[in-house]
Amino acid sequence: MRVCSTKGGVGKTTVAINLATSLQLRGYNVLIVDADSINPCVGLYMGLQDVNVGTFEVMRGKIDARRAIIPHPVTGLHILPGRTGSEDAKYTKAQVSQFFKTIVALGYDFIIIDTQPGIMFPDNLDAYDEGLIVTLPFEASCLSALKMSQLYSKKNLKTNVVANRIRGKRYELSLREIEELTENHVIASLPEDEKVDVSIAEHIPIYLYDKKVRFNKAITNLADVYTSRVALDREAPTHKDRGFFSWFRRDRG
Ligand SMILES: Nc1ncnc2c1ncn2[C@@H]1O[C@H](COP(=O)(O)OP(=O)(O)OP(=O)(O)O)[C@@H](O)[C@H]1O
Ligand SMILES: [Mg+2]
């Protein structure tokens, strides 16, 4: 899935790493890919600061994906980091397409791609099963989420919205209003929590801190949605040999 928004700083990376951690801790094999060429933060947030190669080096064929992927010592997650200073994020369409084929072939149960703000990056939306659009509970953020969702639906990419940093203030949009404005289902509502910043400062996903924190409960609920889809797939007798990705593809549209 592609965690995305046209707006910066709404919590894409926070959602991506904590959802990934939650899924990994249930025993799934999860790969998180940092596809942010401007400010790659997955490694930074998870304590992998000194990275020489990453997503774009793999994309441009400079290094094999398996050599660039780093097992995260604390969570067990596999991380394909972004390299800070990887300003040369140029690649051809064929390279992007080969990149997705390569990482899907590695056999992970879930692949979560953390993207930079913006619409079309990387640009082959066919590779994704779902766009998880993160928004704040405000009009401008929701309208930009709507724009993104409309564009994705033209390309047959299914989307859901994650509402982040909910404080329950009167001036915030309600979940119903967010759904109306974004024309999407709000698949998760994540509260504002100071511990998110604390966890980032300590380079560890907040999900490892304390599952009882409301933020983590909401992440657990979000992970439940995805694990139940996989469970359904595994139980379906006629599709036993299909992977997670093909199941998701059937679910489209
Ligand atoms: N629910 C939350 N409660 C409190 N702080 C949060 C929450 N979600 C995100 N933040 C904070 O917001 C900041 C931005 O988060 P994050 O880096 O995940 O956003 P992003 O959308 O990935 O940003 P970018 O567009 O630069 O990639 C971080 O400092 C993070 O700690
Ligand atoms: Mg980010």
Short mmCIF file of C-alpha atoms and ligand atoms in Angstrom, two decimals:
data_model
loop_
_atom_site.label_atom_id
_atom_site.label_comp_id
_atom_site.label_asym_id
_atom_site.label_seq_id
_atom_site.Cartn_x
_atom_site.Cartn_y
_atom_site.Cartn_z
CA MET A 1 0.00 0.00 0.00
CA ARG A 2 1.02 3.53 -0.61
CA VAL A 3 0.87 5.94 2.36
CA CYS A 4 0.46 9.36 0.82
CA SER A 5 -0.86 12.92 0.86
CA THR A 6 -0.38 15.99 -1.25
CA LYS A 7 0.40 17.88 1.94
CA GLY A 8 3.64 17.64 3.88
CA GLY A 9 3.95 16.89 7.58
CA VAL A 10 0.52 15.30 8.08
CA GLY A 11 1.91 12.05 9.52
CA LYS A 12 2.54 9.75 6.53
CA THR A 13 5.81 8.37 7.89
CA THR A 14 4.39 8.06 11.41
CA VAL A 15 1.42 6.05 10.11
CA ALA A 16 3.61 3.93 7.83
CA ILE A 17 6.13 2.87 10.47
CA ASN A 18 3.61 2.21 13.22
CA LEU A 19 1.23 0.27 11.00
CA ALA A 20 4.22 -1.71 9.73
CA THR A 21 5.37 -2.40 13.28
CA SER A 22 1.92 -3.52 14.36
CA LEU A 23 1.70 -5.96 11.46
CA GLN A 24 5.24 -7.24 12.01
CA LEU A 25 4.61 -7.89 15.71
CA ARG A 26 1.71 -10.16 14.74
CA GLY A 27 4.13 -12.39 12.90
CA TYR A 28 3.71 -11.10 9.35
CA ASN A 29 6.73 -10.31 7.25
CA VAL A 30 6.61 -6.64 6.47
CA LEU A 31 8.77 -4.49 4.21
CA ILE A 32 8.63 -0.74 4.56
CA VAL A 33 10.02 1.23 1.64
CA ASP A 34 11.08 4.84 1.98
CA ALA A 35 10.17 6.38 -1.37
CA ASP A 36 10.64 9.95 -0.20
CA SER A 37 13.47 11.43 -2.24
CA ILE A 38 13.27 14.85 -0.59
CA ASN A 39 13.19 14.13 3.14
CA PRO A 40 13.49 10.38 3.68
CA CYS A 41 12.67 9.81 7.36
CA VAL A 42 11.85 6.14 7.84
CA GLY A 43 15.45 5.28 8.74
CA LEU A 44 15.81 8.40 10.81
CA TYR A 45 12.65 7.72 12.81
CA MET A 46 13.75 4.12 13.38
CA GLY A 47 17.36 4.72 14.32
CA LEU A 48 19.10 3.86 11.03
CA GLN A 49 20.90 7.11 10.42
CA ASP A 50 23.95 6.07 8.44
CA VAL A 51 22.61 4.71 5.22
CA ASN A 52 24.67 4.71 2.03
CA VAL A 53 22.19 3.13 -0.33
CA GLY A 54 18.45 2.95 -0.48
CA THR A 55 15.31 2.85 -2.58
CA PHE A 56 16.52 4.96 -5.49
CA GLU A 57 19.83 3.17 -5.78
CA VAL A 58 17.85 -0.09 -6.03
CA MET A 59 15.48 1.49 -8.54
CA ARG A 60 18.37 2.60 -10.74
CA GLY A 61 19.93 -0.85 -10.58
CA LYS A 62 22.98 0.28 -8.57
CA ILE A 63 22.43 -2.36 -5.90
CA ASP A 64 20.37 -5.50 -5.43
CA ALA A 65 17.24 -4.96 -3.30
CA ARG A 66 18.17 -7.80 -0.94
CA ARG A 67 21.49 -6.13 -0.14
CA ALA A 68 19.93 -2.73 0.47
CA ILE A 69 17.15 -3.96 2.76
CA ILE A 70 18.02 -3.64 6.45
CA PRO A 71 16.41 -5.83 9.12
CA HIS A 72 15.40 -3.54 11.96
CA PRO A 73 16.94 -4.99 15.11
CA VAL A 74 14.16 -3.99 17.52
CA THR A 75 10.98 -4.70 15.54
CA GLY A 76 12.16 -7.28 13.01
CA LEU A 77 10.72 -5.11 10.25
CA HIS A 78 12.61 -5.04 6.96
CA ILE A 79 13.40 -1.51 5.86
CA LEU A 80 14.44 -0.27 2.44
CA PRO A 81 15.57 3.16 3.57
CA GLY A 82 15.88 6.40 1.71
CA ARG A 83 19.34 7.83 1.53
CA THR A 84 19.54 11.40 2.75
CA GLY A 85 21.21 13.39 0.03
CA SER A 86 19.90 11.01 -2.62
CA GLU A 87 18.97 14.01 -4.73
CA ASP A 88 19.60 12.07 -7.90
CA ALA A 89 16.24 10.32 -7.76
CA LYS A 90 15.96 9.98 -11.52
CA TYR A 91 14.67 6.74 -12.95
CA THR A 92 12.89 5.48 -16.01
CA LYS A 93 9.39 4.04 -16.10
CA ALA A 94 10.87 0.64 -16.88
CA GLN A 95 13.10 0.89 -13.81
CA VAL A 96 10.15 1.74 -11.56
CA SER A 97 8.17 -1.13 -12.94
CA GLN A 98 11.11 -3.54 -12.48
CA PHE A 99 11.58 -2.21 -8.95
CA PHE A 100 8.03 -3.14 -7.95
CA LYS A 101 8.32 -6.55 -9.60
CA THR A 102 11.52 -7.18 -7.66
CA ILE A 103 10.18 -6.22 -4.24
CA VAL A 104 6.89 -8.10 -4.72
CA ALA A 105 8.90 -11.20 -5.69
CA LEU A 106 10.66 -11.09 -2.31
CA GLY A 107 7.52 -12.63 -0.82
CA TYR A 108 6.59 -10.24 1.98
CA ASP A 109 3.10 -10.42 3.43
CA PHE A 110 2.83 -6.64 3.40
CA ILE A 111 4.76 -3.93 1.59
CA ILE A 112 4.18 -0.40 2.82
CA ILE A 113 5.54 2.46 0.74
CA ASP A 114 6.07 5.77 2.49
CA THR A 115 5.93 8.59 -0.04
CA GLN A 116 6.86 12.23 -0.17
CA PRO A 117 4.14 14.88 -0.37
CA GLY A 118 2.66 15.13 -3.85
CA ILE A 119 0.51 13.30 -6.30
CA MET A 120 2.40 11.03 -8.64
CA PHE A 121 5.49 9.67 -7.04
CA PRO A 122 6.65 7.08 -7.96
CA ASP A 123 4.37 7.28 -10.91
CA ASN A 124 3.18 3.77 -11.74
CA LEU A 125 0.07 3.47 -9.64
CA ASP A 126 -0.67 0.03 -11.13
CA ALA A 127 1.79 -1.44 -8.70
CA TYR A 128 -0.28 -0.51 -5.66
CA ASP A 129 -3.21 -2.23 -4.05
CA GLU A 130 -4.37 0.73 -2.04
CA GLY A 131 -3.61 4.37 -1.40
CA LEU A 132 -3.81 5.26 2.27
CA ILE A 133 -4.30 9.02 2.24
CA VAL A 134 -3.39 10.75 5.49
CA THR A 135 -5.19 13.97 6.35
CA LEU A 136 -5.54 16.40 9.21
CA PRO A 137 -9.06 17.27 10.40
CA PHE A 138 -9.09 20.57 8.54
CA GLU A 139 -10.68 21.76 5.32
CA ALA A 140 -7.52 22.46 3.32
CA SER A 141 -6.01 19.09 4.17
CA CYS A 142 -9.24 17.24 3.36
CA LEU A 143 -9.65 19.04 0.04
CA SER A 144 -6.14 18.08 -0.97
CA ALA A 145 -6.94 14.49 0.06
CA LEU A 146 -10.02 14.66 -2.17
CA LYS A 147 -7.91 15.83 -5.12
CA MET A 148 -5.52 12.95 -4.62
CA SER A 149 -8.30 10.41 -4.25
CA GLN A 150 -10.05 11.62 -7.42
CA LEU A 151 -6.86 11.31 -9.37
CA TYR A 152 -6.18 7.84 -8.02
CA SER A 153 -9.69 6.63 -8.72
CA LYS A 154 -9.22 7.64 -12.37
CA LYS A 155 -6.28 5.23 -12.34
CA ASN A 156 -8.36 2.53 -10.61
CA LEU A 157 -6.43 2.78 -7.37
CA LYS A 158 -8.62 2.19 -4.36
CA THR A 159 -8.17 4.70 -1.52
CA ASN A 160 -8.98 5.08 2.14
CA VAL A 161 -8.38 8.03 4.43
CA VAL A 162 -6.56 8.10 7.76
CA ALA A 163 -7.52 11.12 9.88
CA ASN A 164 -4.52 12.05 11.99
CA ARG A 165 -3.84 14.37 14.94
CA ILE A 166 -7.44 14.41 16.17
CA ARG A 167 -7.76 16.49 19.32
CA GLY A 168 -11.52 16.57 19.60
CA LYS A 169 -11.62 20.37 19.40
CA ARG A 170 -14.76 22.16 18.29
CA TYR A 171 -13.00 23.78 15.36
CA GLU A 172 -11.85 20.45 13.93
CA LEU A 173 -13.90 18.68 11.30
CA SER A 174 -15.83 15.67 12.58
CA LEU A 175 -15.15 12.24 11.07
CA ARG A 176 -18.41 12.50 9.16
CA GLU A 177 -17.38 15.85 7.72
CA ILE A 178 -13.95 14.43 6.79
CA GLU A 179 -15.68 11.56 4.98
CA GLU A 180 -17.98 13.97 3.17
CA LEU A 181 -15.21 16.34 2.15
CA THR A 182 -12.74 13.66 1.08
CA GLU A 183 -15.46 11.39 -0.41
CA ASN A 184 -13.62 8.52 1.25
CA HIS A 185 -14.09 6.12 4.11
CA VAL A 186 -12.09 7.13 7.18
CA ILE A 187 -10.41 3.80 7.88
CA ALA A 188 -8.63 5.10 11.02
CA SER A 189 -8.81 8.07 13.31
CA LEU A 190 -5.54 8.71 15.14
CA PRO A 191 -5.44 11.03 18.14
CA GLU A 192 -2.90 13.75 18.75
CA ASP A 193 -0.33 12.33 21.17
CA GLU A 194 2.79 14.03 22.43
CA LYS A 195 4.43 10.62 22.73
CA VAL A 196 4.60 10.43 18.93
CA ASP A 197 7.22 13.18 19.00
CA VAL A 198 8.96 11.60 21.99
CA SER A 199 9.18 8.27 20.17
CA ILE A 200 10.60 9.93 17.06
CA ALA A 201 13.21 11.71 19.17
CA GLU A 202 14.14 8.33 20.63
CA HIS A 203 14.17 6.66 17.19
CA ILE A 204 11.66 3.99 18.04
CA PRO A 205 8.07 3.51 16.79
CA ILE A 206 5.51 4.68 19.34
CA TYR A 207 3.84 1.31 18.80
CA LEU A 208 6.58 -0.30 20.86
CA TYR A 209 6.05 2.05 23.78
CA ASP A 210 2.71 1.13 25.22
CA LYS A 211 -0.11 -0.54 23.35
CA LYS A 212 -2.63 1.09 25.68
CA VAL A 213 -1.86 4.57 24.38
CA ARG A 214 -4.93 5.64 22.38
CA PHE A 215 -2.81 6.28 19.29
CA ASN A 216 -1.62 2.66 19.35
CA LYS A 217 -5.09 1.28 19.90
CA ALA A 218 -6.14 3.06 16.72
CA ILE A 219 -3.12 1.65 14.88
CA THR A 220 -4.03 -1.85 16.14
CA ASN A 221 -7.55 -1.37 14.76
CA LEU A 222 -6.11 -0.27 11.43
CA ALA A 223 -3.79 -3.28 11.31
CA ASP A 224 -6.82 -5.50 12.09
CA VAL A 225 -8.41 -4.36 8.84
CA TYR A 226 -5.44 -5.54 6.81
CA THR A 227 -4.83 -8.78 8.69
CA SER A 228 -8.48 -9.74 8.35
CA ARG A 229 -8.19 -9.28 4.60
CA VAL A 230 -5.18 -11.58 4.51
CA ALA A 231 -6.95 -14.11 6.74
CA LEU A 232 -9.90 -14.10 4.38
CA ASP A 233 -7.57 -14.66 1.47
CA ARG A 234 -5.85 -17.55 3.19
CA GLU A 235 -9.17 -19.20 4.00
CA ALA A 236 -10.57 -18.86 0.49
CA PRO A 237 -10.09 -22.34 -1.02
CA THR A 238 -10.05 -21.27 -4.66
CA HIS A 239 -7.37 -18.67 -4.13
CA LYS A 240 -5.03 -20.49 -1.75
CA ASP A 241 -2.04 -20.03 -3.94
CA ARG A 242 -2.54 -16.31 -4.40
CA GLY A 243 -0.56 -13.81 -2.39
CA PHE A 244 -1.70 -10.76 -0.54
CA PHE A 245 -1.18 -8.54 -3.51
CA SER A 246 -3.37 -10.48 -5.86
CA TRP A 247 -6.11 -10.58 -3.24
CA PHE A 248 -6.01 -6.86 -2.92
CA ARG A 249 -6.14 -6.46 -6.67
CA ARG A 250 -9.36 -8.50 -6.82
CA ASP A 251 -10.81 -6.12 -4.27
CA ARG A 252 -10.35 -3.10 -6.46
CA GLY A 253 -12.99 -0.94 -8.04
N1 LIG B 1 -0.88 11.74 15.97
C1 LIG B 1 0.15 12.56 16.19
N2 LIG B 1 0.29 13.20 17.38
C2 LIG B 1 1.31 14.04 17.60
N3 LIG B 1 2.28 14.33 16.71
C3 LIG B 1 2.19 13.73 15.50
C4 LIG B 1 1.14 12.82 15.17
N4 LIG B 1 1.35 12.38 13.90
C5 LIG B 1 2.46 12.98 13.46
N5 LIG B 1 2.98 13.78 14.40
C6 LIG B 1 4.19 14.63 14.31
O1 LIG B 1 4.13 15.38 13.12
C7 LIG B 1 5.41 15.50 12.54
C8 LIG B 1 5.35 15.07 11.09
O2 LIG B 1 5.07 13.68 11.04
P1 LIG B 1 5.58 12.80 9.81
O3 LIG B 1 7.02 12.99 9.59
O4 LIG B 1 5.07 11.42 10.04
O5 LIG B 1 4.76 13.49 8.63
P2 LIG B 1 4.93 13.24 7.05
O6 LIG B 1 3.58 13.44 6.46
O7 LIG B 1 5.60 11.96 6.81
O8 LIG B 1 5.90 14.45 6.66
P3 LIG B 1 6.61 14.66 5.21
O9 LIG B 1 5.56 15.22 4.31
O10 LIG B 1 7.72 15.63 5.50
O11 LIG B 1 7.09 13.32 4.76
C9 LIG B 1 6.36 14.66 13.39
O12 LIG B 1 7.06 15.51 14.24
C10 LIG B 1 5.43 13.76 14.18
O13 LIG B 1 5.93 13.46 15.46
MG MG B 2 7.32 11.51 5.67
#
